[in-house]
Short mmCIF file of N, CA, C and O in Angstrom, two decimals:
data_model
loop_
_atom_site.label_atom_id
_atom_site.label_comp_id
_atom_site.label_asym_id
_atom_site.label_seq_id
_atom_site.Cartn_x
_atom_site.Cartn_y
_atom_site.Cartn_z
N MET A 1 0.84 -1.18 0.00
CA MET A 1 0.00 0.00 0.00
C MET A 1 0.88 1.23 0.00
O MET A 1 1.95 1.26 0.59
N GLN A 2 0.41 2.27 -0.62
CA GLN A 2 1.19 3.51 -0.68
C GLN A 2 1.17 4.20 0.67
O GLN A 2 0.15 4.26 1.35
N ASP A 3 2.33 4.76 1.05
CA ASP A 3 2.40 5.49 2.31
C ASP A 3 1.85 6.90 2.17
O ASP A 3 1.23 7.44 3.07
N GLU A 4 2.09 7.51 1.03
CA GLU A 4 1.60 8.87 0.84
C GLU A 4 0.19 8.83 0.26
O GLU A 4 -0.19 7.89 -0.42
N LEU A 5 -0.57 9.84 0.56
CA LEU A 5 -1.95 9.91 0.10
C LEU A 5 -1.99 10.37 -1.36
O LEU A 5 -1.14 11.15 -1.80
N ASP A 6 -2.97 9.92 -2.06
CA ASP A 6 -3.15 10.30 -3.45
C ASP A 6 -3.54 11.78 -3.53
O ASP A 6 -4.45 12.23 -2.81
N ALA A 7 -2.90 12.52 -4.40
CA ALA A 7 -3.16 13.97 -4.50
C ALA A 7 -4.59 14.25 -4.94
O ALA A 7 -5.24 15.18 -4.43
N GLN A 8 -5.10 13.45 -5.84
CA GLN A 8 -6.47 13.66 -6.31
C GLN A 8 -7.47 13.38 -5.18
O GLN A 8 -8.46 14.10 -5.02
N LEU A 9 -7.17 12.36 -4.37
CA LEU A 9 -8.05 12.04 -3.24
C LEU A 9 -8.04 13.18 -2.22
O LEU A 9 -9.09 13.58 -1.71
N VAL A 10 -6.86 13.72 -1.94
CA VAL A 10 -6.76 14.85 -1.00
C VAL A 10 -7.54 16.05 -1.54
O VAL A 10 -8.25 16.73 -0.79
N ALA A 11 -7.44 16.29 -2.85
CA ALA A 11 -8.16 17.42 -3.46
C ALA A 11 -9.67 17.21 -3.34
O ALA A 11 -10.41 18.15 -3.07
N LEU A 12 -10.12 15.99 -3.57
CA LEU A 12 -11.56 15.72 -3.45
C LEU A 12 -12.06 15.92 -2.02
O LEU A 12 -13.15 16.45 -1.79
N PHE A 13 -11.26 15.47 -1.04
CA PHE A 13 -11.65 15.69 0.36
C PHE A 13 -11.67 17.18 0.68
O PHE A 13 -12.58 17.65 1.37
N ALA A 14 -10.69 17.93 0.20
CA ALA A 14 -10.65 19.36 0.46
C ALA A 14 -11.84 20.06 -0.19
O ALA A 14 -12.44 20.98 0.38
N GLU A 15 -12.20 19.62 -1.37
CA GLU A 15 -13.33 20.21 -2.10
C GLU A 15 -14.64 19.95 -1.38
O GLU A 15 -15.53 20.80 -1.35
N SER A 16 -14.76 18.78 -0.78
CA SER A 16 -16.01 18.44 -0.08
C SER A 16 -16.01 18.93 1.36
O SER A 16 -17.00 18.76 2.06
N ARG A 17 -14.89 19.51 1.81
CA ARG A 17 -14.74 20.05 3.17
C ARG A 17 -14.93 18.97 4.24
O ARG A 17 -15.50 19.20 5.29
N GLU A 18 -14.49 17.79 3.90
CA GLU A 18 -14.53 16.68 4.86
C GLU A 18 -13.13 16.46 5.39
O GLU A 18 -12.14 16.74 4.71
N THR A 19 -13.04 15.91 6.57
CA THR A 19 -11.72 15.62 7.14
C THR A 19 -11.23 14.28 6.60
O THR A 19 -12.02 13.38 6.32
N LEU A 20 -9.93 14.19 6.45
CA LEU A 20 -9.34 12.94 5.98
C LEU A 20 -9.44 11.88 7.06
O LEU A 20 -9.39 12.20 8.26
N PRO A 21 -9.58 10.63 6.67
CA PRO A 21 -9.59 9.57 7.68
C PRO A 21 -8.24 9.53 8.41
O PRO A 21 -7.21 9.88 7.85
N SER A 22 -8.27 9.04 9.62
CA SER A 22 -7.03 8.99 10.40
C SER A 22 -6.08 7.95 9.82
O SER A 22 -6.48 7.05 9.08
N GLU A 23 -4.82 8.08 10.18
CA GLU A 23 -3.80 7.14 9.70
C GLU A 23 -4.12 5.73 10.18
O GLU A 23 -3.91 4.76 9.45
N GLU A 24 -4.61 5.62 11.40
CA GLU A 24 -4.94 4.30 11.94
C GLU A 24 -6.04 3.64 11.13
O GLU A 24 -5.99 2.44 10.82
N PHE A 25 -7.06 4.42 10.78
CA PHE A 25 -8.15 3.88 9.96
C PHE A 25 -7.61 3.43 8.60
O PHE A 25 -7.95 2.35 8.12
N MET A 26 -6.78 4.25 7.97
CA MET A 26 -6.23 3.91 6.66
C MET A 26 -5.36 2.65 6.74
O MET A 26 -5.40 1.80 5.86
N ARG A 27 -4.59 2.54 7.82
CA ARG A 27 -3.74 1.37 7.99
C ARG A 27 -4.60 0.11 8.19
O ARG A 27 -4.35 -0.93 7.59
N ALA A 28 -5.65 0.21 9.02
CA ALA A 28 -6.54 -0.93 9.25
C ALA A 28 -7.27 -1.30 7.96
O ALA A 28 -7.43 -2.49 7.65
N PHE A 29 -7.69 -0.29 7.21
CA PHE A 29 -8.36 -0.55 5.94
C PHE A 29 -7.42 -1.27 4.97
O PHE A 29 -7.81 -2.23 4.30
N GLY A 30 -6.17 -0.81 4.90
CA GLY A 30 -5.19 -1.45 4.01
C GLY A 30 -4.94 -2.89 4.41
O GLY A 30 -4.83 -3.78 3.55
N MET A 31 -4.87 -3.17 5.70
CA MET A 31 -4.64 -4.54 6.17
C MET A 31 -5.84 -5.43 5.84
O MET A 31 -5.67 -6.58 5.43
N ARG A 32 -7.05 -4.90 6.03
CA ARG A 32 -8.25 -5.68 5.67
C ARG A 32 -8.26 -6.01 4.19
O ARG A 32 -8.63 -7.11 3.78
N ARG A 33 -7.88 -5.02 3.39
CA ARG A 33 -7.84 -5.22 1.94
C ARG A 33 -6.83 -6.30 1.56
O ARG A 33 -7.12 -7.18 0.74
N LYS A 34 -5.65 -6.25 2.15
CA LYS A 34 -4.63 -7.26 1.88
C LYS A 34 -5.11 -8.65 2.30
O LYS A 34 -4.92 -9.62 1.58
N ARG A 35 -5.74 -8.72 3.48
CA ARG A 35 -6.23 -10.00 3.98
C ARG A 35 -7.31 -10.56 3.05
O ARG A 35 -7.35 -11.75 2.75
N THR A 36 -8.20 -9.70 2.58
CA THR A 36 -9.26 -10.12 1.66
C THR A 36 -8.67 -10.63 0.35
O THR A 36 -9.08 -11.67 -0.16
N ARG A 37 -7.70 -9.91 -0.19
CA ARG A 37 -7.06 -10.35 -1.43
C ARG A 37 -6.36 -11.68 -1.24
O ARG A 37 -6.43 -12.57 -2.08
N ARG A 38 -5.66 -11.82 -0.12
CA ARG A 38 -4.93 -13.06 0.16
C ARG A 38 -5.89 -14.24 0.27
O ARG A 38 -5.66 -15.31 -0.31
N SER A 39 -7.00 -14.06 0.99
CA SER A 39 -7.96 -15.16 1.14
C SER A 39 -8.63 -15.50 -0.19
O SER A 39 -8.86 -16.67 -0.50
N ARG A 40 -8.90 -14.49 -1.01
CA ARG A 40 -9.50 -14.73 -2.32
C ARG A 40 -8.52 -15.51 -3.20
O ARG A 40 -8.91 -16.46 -3.89
N THR A 41 -7.25 -15.13 -3.15
CA THR A 41 -6.24 -15.84 -3.93
C THR A 41 -6.10 -17.28 -3.44
O THR A 41 -6.02 -18.21 -4.27
N LEU A 42 -6.10 -17.49 -2.15
CA LEU A 42 -6.00 -18.85 -1.61
C LEU A 42 -7.20 -19.70 -2.00
O LEU A 42 -7.06 -20.88 -2.31
N ARG A 43 -8.39 -19.11 -1.99
CA ARG A 43 -9.58 -19.86 -2.42
C ARG A 43 -9.46 -20.27 -3.88
O ARG A 43 -9.81 -21.39 -4.25
N ARG A 44 -8.99 -19.35 -4.72
CA ARG A 44 -8.84 -19.67 -6.14
C ARG A 44 -7.83 -20.78 -6.35
O ARG A 44 -8.06 -21.71 -7.12
N VAL A 45 -6.70 -20.68 -5.68
CA VAL A 45 -5.66 -21.71 -5.80
C VAL A 45 -6.20 -23.04 -5.30
O VAL A 45 -5.97 -24.09 -5.91
N GLY A 46 -6.93 -23.02 -4.20
CA GLY A 46 -7.52 -24.25 -3.66
C GLY A 46 -8.51 -24.87 -4.62
O GLY A 46 -8.52 -26.09 -4.81
N LEU A 47 -9.35 -24.04 -5.22
CA LEU A 47 -10.32 -24.55 -6.19
C LEU A 47 -9.62 -25.17 -7.39
O LEU A 47 -10.00 -26.25 -7.85
N ILE A 48 -8.59 -24.51 -7.89
CA ILE A 48 -7.83 -25.06 -9.03
C ILE A 48 -7.18 -26.37 -8.64
O ILE A 48 -7.18 -27.33 -9.43
N ALA A 49 -6.63 -26.46 -7.42
CA ALA A 49 -6.00 -27.70 -6.97
C ALA A 49 -7.02 -28.83 -6.87
O ALA A 49 -6.75 -29.96 -7.31
N VAL A 50 -8.20 -28.53 -6.32
CA VAL A 50 -9.24 -29.56 -6.21
C VAL A 50 -9.69 -30.02 -7.59
O VAL A 50 -9.84 -31.23 -7.84
N LEU A 51 -9.89 -29.09 -8.52
CA LEU A 51 -10.29 -29.46 -9.87
C LEU A 51 -9.21 -30.29 -10.57
O LEU A 51 -9.52 -31.23 -11.30
N ALA A 52 -7.95 -29.96 -10.34
CA ALA A 52 -6.86 -30.73 -10.93
C ALA A 52 -6.82 -32.14 -10.37
O ALA A 52 -6.60 -33.11 -11.12
N ILE A 53 -7.05 -32.28 -9.08
CA ILE A 53 -7.06 -33.61 -8.46
C ILE A 53 -8.23 -34.44 -9.00
O ILE A 53 -8.07 -35.62 -9.33
N ILE A 54 -9.40 -33.83 -9.11
CA ILE A 54 -10.56 -34.54 -9.64
C ILE A 54 -10.32 -34.95 -11.09
O ILE A 54 -10.63 -36.08 -11.49
N ALA A 55 -9.75 -34.05 -11.88
CA ALA A 55 -9.48 -34.37 -13.28
C ALA A 55 -8.46 -35.49 -13.39
O ALA A 55 -8.60 -36.39 -14.23
N THR A 56 -7.44 -35.46 -12.55
CA THR A 56 -6.44 -36.52 -12.56
C THR A 56 -7.05 -37.86 -12.16
O THR A 56 -6.71 -38.90 -12.72
N TRP A 57 -7.94 -37.83 -11.19
CA TRP A 57 -8.58 -39.05 -10.74
C TRP A 57 -9.54 -39.62 -11.79
O TRP A 57 -9.64 -40.82 -11.99
N ALA A 58 -10.27 -38.74 -12.48
CA ALA A 58 -11.29 -39.18 -13.43
C ALA A 58 -10.75 -39.45 -14.83
O ALA A 58 -11.39 -40.16 -15.60
N ALA A 59 -9.59 -38.92 -15.16
CA ALA A 59 -9.07 -39.03 -16.53
C ALA A 59 -8.91 -40.47 -17.00
O ALA A 59 -9.32 -40.79 -18.13
N PRO A 60 -8.33 -41.39 -16.23
CA PRO A 60 -8.19 -42.77 -16.74
C PRO A 60 -9.52 -43.42 -17.09
O PRO A 60 -9.64 -44.09 -18.12
N ALA A 61 -10.53 -43.22 -16.26
CA ALA A 61 -11.84 -43.81 -16.53
C ALA A 61 -12.46 -43.21 -17.79
O ALA A 61 -13.02 -43.92 -18.63
N VAL A 62 -12.35 -41.88 -17.93
CA VAL A 62 -12.92 -41.21 -19.11
C VAL A 62 -12.20 -41.68 -20.37
O VAL A 62 -12.83 -41.98 -21.39
N LEU A 63 -10.88 -41.75 -20.30
CA LEU A 63 -10.12 -42.19 -21.47
C LEU A 63 -10.41 -43.64 -21.82
O LEU A 63 -10.49 -44.00 -23.00
N GLU A 64 -10.58 -44.49 -20.82
CA GLU A 64 -10.90 -45.90 -21.08
C GLU A 64 -12.28 -46.04 -21.72
O GLU A 64 -12.46 -46.80 -22.66
N GLN A 65 -13.25 -45.26 -21.23
CA GLN A 65 -14.59 -45.31 -21.83
C GLN A 65 -14.57 -44.79 -23.25
O GLN A 65 -15.25 -45.33 -24.13
N THR A 66 -13.80 -43.75 -23.50
CA THR A 66 -13.69 -43.21 -24.85
C THR A 66 -13.06 -44.22 -25.78
O THR A 66 -13.52 -44.44 -26.91
N ALA A 67 -12.00 -44.87 -25.31
CA ALA A 67 -11.34 -45.89 -26.13
C ALA A 67 -12.28 -47.06 -26.40
O ALA A 67 -12.33 -47.58 -27.52
N ALA A 68 -13.05 -47.46 -25.39
CA ALA A 68 -14.00 -48.56 -25.58
C ALA A 68 -15.08 -48.18 -26.59
O ALA A 68 -15.48 -49.00 -27.42
N ALA A 69 -15.55 -46.94 -26.52
CA ALA A 69 -16.56 -46.50 -27.48
C ALA A 69 -16.01 -46.51 -28.90
O ALA A 69 -16.70 -46.95 -29.84
N PHE A 70 -14.78 -46.08 -29.07
CA PHE A 70 -14.20 -46.09 -30.41
C PHE A 70 -13.90 -47.50 -30.90
O PHE A 70 -14.04 -47.79 -32.08
N ARG A 71 -13.53 -48.38 -29.98
CA ARG A 71 -13.34 -49.78 -30.39
C ARG A 71 -14.66 -50.39 -30.85
O ARG A 71 -14.71 -51.07 -31.87
N ALA A 72 -15.73 -50.13 -30.11
CA ALA A 72 -17.04 -50.66 -30.48
C ALA A 72 -17.49 -50.07 -31.81
O ALA A 72 -18.02 -50.78 -32.67
N LEU A 73 -17.27 -48.79 -32.00
CA LEU A 73 -17.63 -48.15 -33.25
C LEU A 73 -16.84 -48.75 -34.40
O LEU A 73 -17.38 -49.00 -35.48
N GLY A 74 -15.57 -49.01 -34.16
CA GLY A 74 -14.73 -49.61 -35.19
C GLY A 74 -15.16 -51.02 -35.53
O GLY A 74 -15.09 -51.44 -36.70
N MET A 75 -15.61 -51.78 -34.53
CA MET A 75 -16.04 -53.15 -34.77
C MET A 75 -17.35 -53.19 -35.55
O MET A 75 -17.58 -54.09 -36.35
N HIS A 76 -18.22 -52.21 -35.31
CA HIS A 76 -19.52 -52.20 -35.97
C HIS A 76 -19.46 -51.63 -37.39
O HIS A 76 -20.39 -51.83 -38.16
N SER A 77 -18.43 -50.93 -37.68
CA SER A 77 -18.29 -50.44 -39.05
C SER A 77 -17.00 -51.01 -39.62
O SER A 77 -15.97 -50.37 -39.66
N THR A 78 -17.10 -52.24 -40.07
CA THR A 78 -15.91 -52.97 -40.50
C THR A 78 -15.23 -52.33 -41.71
O THR A 78 -14.01 -52.40 -41.84
N ASP A 79 -16.00 -51.72 -42.59
CA ASP A 79 -15.39 -51.13 -43.78
C ASP A 79 -14.53 -49.92 -43.42
O ASP A 79 -13.48 -49.69 -44.04
N TYR A 80 -14.97 -49.13 -42.44
CA TYR A 80 -14.27 -47.90 -42.11
C TYR A 80 -13.61 -47.95 -40.73
O TYR A 80 -13.16 -46.93 -40.23
N GLY A 81 -13.56 -49.11 -40.13
CA GLY A 81 -13.03 -49.25 -38.78
C GLY A 81 -11.60 -48.76 -38.62
O GLY A 81 -11.28 -48.03 -37.68
N GLU A 82 -10.75 -49.15 -39.53
CA GLU A 82 -9.35 -48.73 -39.44
C GLU A 82 -9.20 -47.22 -39.62
O GLU A 82 -8.37 -46.60 -38.99
N LEU A 83 -10.02 -46.66 -40.50
CA LEU A 83 -9.95 -45.21 -40.73
C LEU A 83 -10.41 -44.44 -39.49
O LEU A 83 -9.81 -43.42 -39.13
N LEU A 84 -11.43 -44.93 -38.82
CA LEU A 84 -11.98 -44.20 -37.67
C LEU A 84 -11.00 -44.09 -36.52
O LEU A 84 -11.00 -43.09 -35.81
N VAL A 85 -10.17 -45.09 -36.32
CA VAL A 85 -9.25 -45.07 -35.18
C VAL A 85 -7.85 -44.61 -35.58
O VAL A 85 -6.93 -44.66 -34.79
N SER A 86 -7.69 -44.13 -36.80
CA SER A 86 -6.40 -43.65 -37.26
C SER A 86 -6.32 -42.13 -37.09
O SER A 86 -7.35 -41.46 -36.90
N PRO A 87 -5.14 -41.56 -37.17
CA PRO A 87 -5.03 -40.10 -37.10
C PRO A 87 -5.81 -39.40 -38.20
O PRO A 87 -6.37 -38.32 -37.99
N TRP A 88 -5.88 -40.00 -39.37
CA TRP A 88 -6.66 -39.40 -40.46
C TRP A 88 -8.14 -39.38 -40.11
O TRP A 88 -8.85 -38.42 -40.42
N GLY A 89 -8.61 -40.42 -39.47
CA GLY A 89 -10.01 -40.45 -39.05
C GLY A 89 -10.31 -39.36 -38.03
O GLY A 89 -11.36 -38.71 -38.09
N TRP A 90 -9.38 -39.16 -37.10
CA TRP A 90 -9.55 -38.09 -36.12
C TRP A 90 -9.57 -36.73 -36.81
O TRP A 90 -10.37 -35.86 -36.46
N ALA A 91 -8.70 -36.54 -37.78
CA ALA A 91 -8.64 -35.26 -38.50
C ALA A 91 -9.95 -35.01 -39.26
O ALA A 91 -10.50 -33.90 -39.23
N VAL A 92 -10.45 -36.06 -39.93
CA VAL A 92 -11.70 -35.90 -40.70
C VAL A 92 -12.87 -35.61 -39.76
O VAL A 92 -13.70 -34.74 -40.03
N SER A 93 -12.92 -36.32 -38.63
CA SER A 93 -14.03 -36.08 -37.69
C SER A 93 -13.93 -34.68 -37.08
O SER A 93 -14.94 -34.04 -36.82
N THR A 94 -12.71 -34.19 -36.87
CA THR A 94 -12.54 -32.83 -36.37
C THR A 94 -13.04 -31.82 -37.40
O THR A 94 -13.69 -30.83 -37.05
N LEU A 95 -12.74 -32.07 -38.66
CA LEU A 95 -13.24 -31.18 -39.71
C LEU A 95 -14.76 -31.19 -39.79
O LEU A 95 -15.39 -30.15 -39.97
N PHE A 96 -15.36 -32.38 -39.67
CA PHE A 96 -16.82 -32.46 -39.65
C PHE A 96 -17.40 -31.69 -38.46
O PHE A 96 -18.39 -30.98 -38.59
N GLY A 97 -16.77 -31.84 -37.29
CA GLY A 97 -17.23 -31.11 -36.11
C GLY A 97 -17.11 -29.61 -36.30
O GLY A 97 -18.01 -28.85 -35.93
N LEU A 98 -16.02 -29.16 -36.90
CA LEU A 98 -15.83 -27.74 -37.17
C LEU A 98 -16.89 -27.24 -38.16
O LEU A 98 -17.44 -26.15 -37.99
N ALA A 99 -17.19 -28.06 -39.16
CA ALA A 99 -18.22 -27.67 -40.13
C ALA A 99 -19.58 -27.51 -39.45
O ALA A 99 -20.33 -26.58 -39.75
N VAL A 100 -19.88 -28.40 -38.50
CA VAL A 100 -21.15 -28.30 -37.76
C VAL A 100 -21.17 -27.01 -36.94
O VAL A 100 -22.18 -26.30 -36.91
N LEU A 101 -20.06 -26.70 -36.27
CA LEU A 101 -20.00 -25.47 -35.47
C LEU A 101 -20.15 -24.22 -36.33
O LEU A 101 -20.82 -23.27 -35.96
N VAL A 102 -19.52 -24.23 -37.50
CA VAL A 102 -19.64 -23.08 -38.41
C VAL A 102 -21.07 -22.98 -38.92
O VAL A 102 -21.66 -21.91 -39.00
N ARG A 103 -21.65 -24.11 -39.30
CA ARG A 103 -23.01 -24.13 -39.84
C ARG A 103 -24.04 -23.64 -38.82
O ARG A 103 -24.99 -22.95 -39.17
N THR A 104 -23.84 -24.01 -37.55
CA THR A 104 -24.79 -23.58 -36.51
C THR A 104 -24.45 -22.21 -35.94
O THR A 104 -25.13 -21.74 -35.04
N ARG A 105 -23.39 -21.61 -36.45
CA ARG A 105 -22.92 -20.29 -36.02
C ARG A 105 -22.57 -20.24 -34.54
O ARG A 105 -22.76 -19.22 -33.88
N ALA A 106 -22.07 -21.34 -34.02
CA ALA A 106 -21.70 -21.41 -32.61
C ALA A 106 -20.40 -20.69 -32.34
O ALA A 106 -20.09 -20.37 -31.19
N LEU A 107 -19.60 -20.41 -33.36
CA LEU A 107 -18.30 -19.80 -33.17
C LEU A 107 -18.31 -18.29 -33.30
O LEU A 107 -17.29 -17.65 -33.08
N ARG A 108 -19.44 -17.71 -33.66
CA ARG A 108 -19.44 -16.26 -33.87
C ARG A 108 -19.47 -15.54 -32.54
O ARG A 108 -19.99 -16.02 -31.54
N ARG A 109 -18.93 -14.33 -32.55
CA ARG A 109 -18.88 -13.52 -31.33
C ARG A 109 -20.23 -12.86 -31.10
O ARG A 109 -20.91 -12.50 -32.03
N ARG A 110 -20.52 -12.65 -29.84
CA ARG A 110 -21.81 -12.03 -29.51
C ARG A 110 -21.63 -10.63 -29.07
O ARG A 110 -20.74 -10.19 -28.54
#
């Protein structure tokens, strides 16, 4: 926190003919502000840590289910099975997904 008072703030107080808050009040206010910022930052970091732990815990199951779904899809479409699980298949499906997003105008800014 700044030790000296802001010149514009002093001018506004002088213009309104109000007395400036005491140094003790300003110091207590600054400490409360720092404490609030610190607790807000800690909450954010904690939330990110919890989400990272949950994602790490759930990722293997999600990836296994995704792999199983693609294996089943590949088995049911014997003609295109190898293409679907290849990098080219992923690229083509990504292009189709992008085309759907463009067609539905989901990517435009609001």
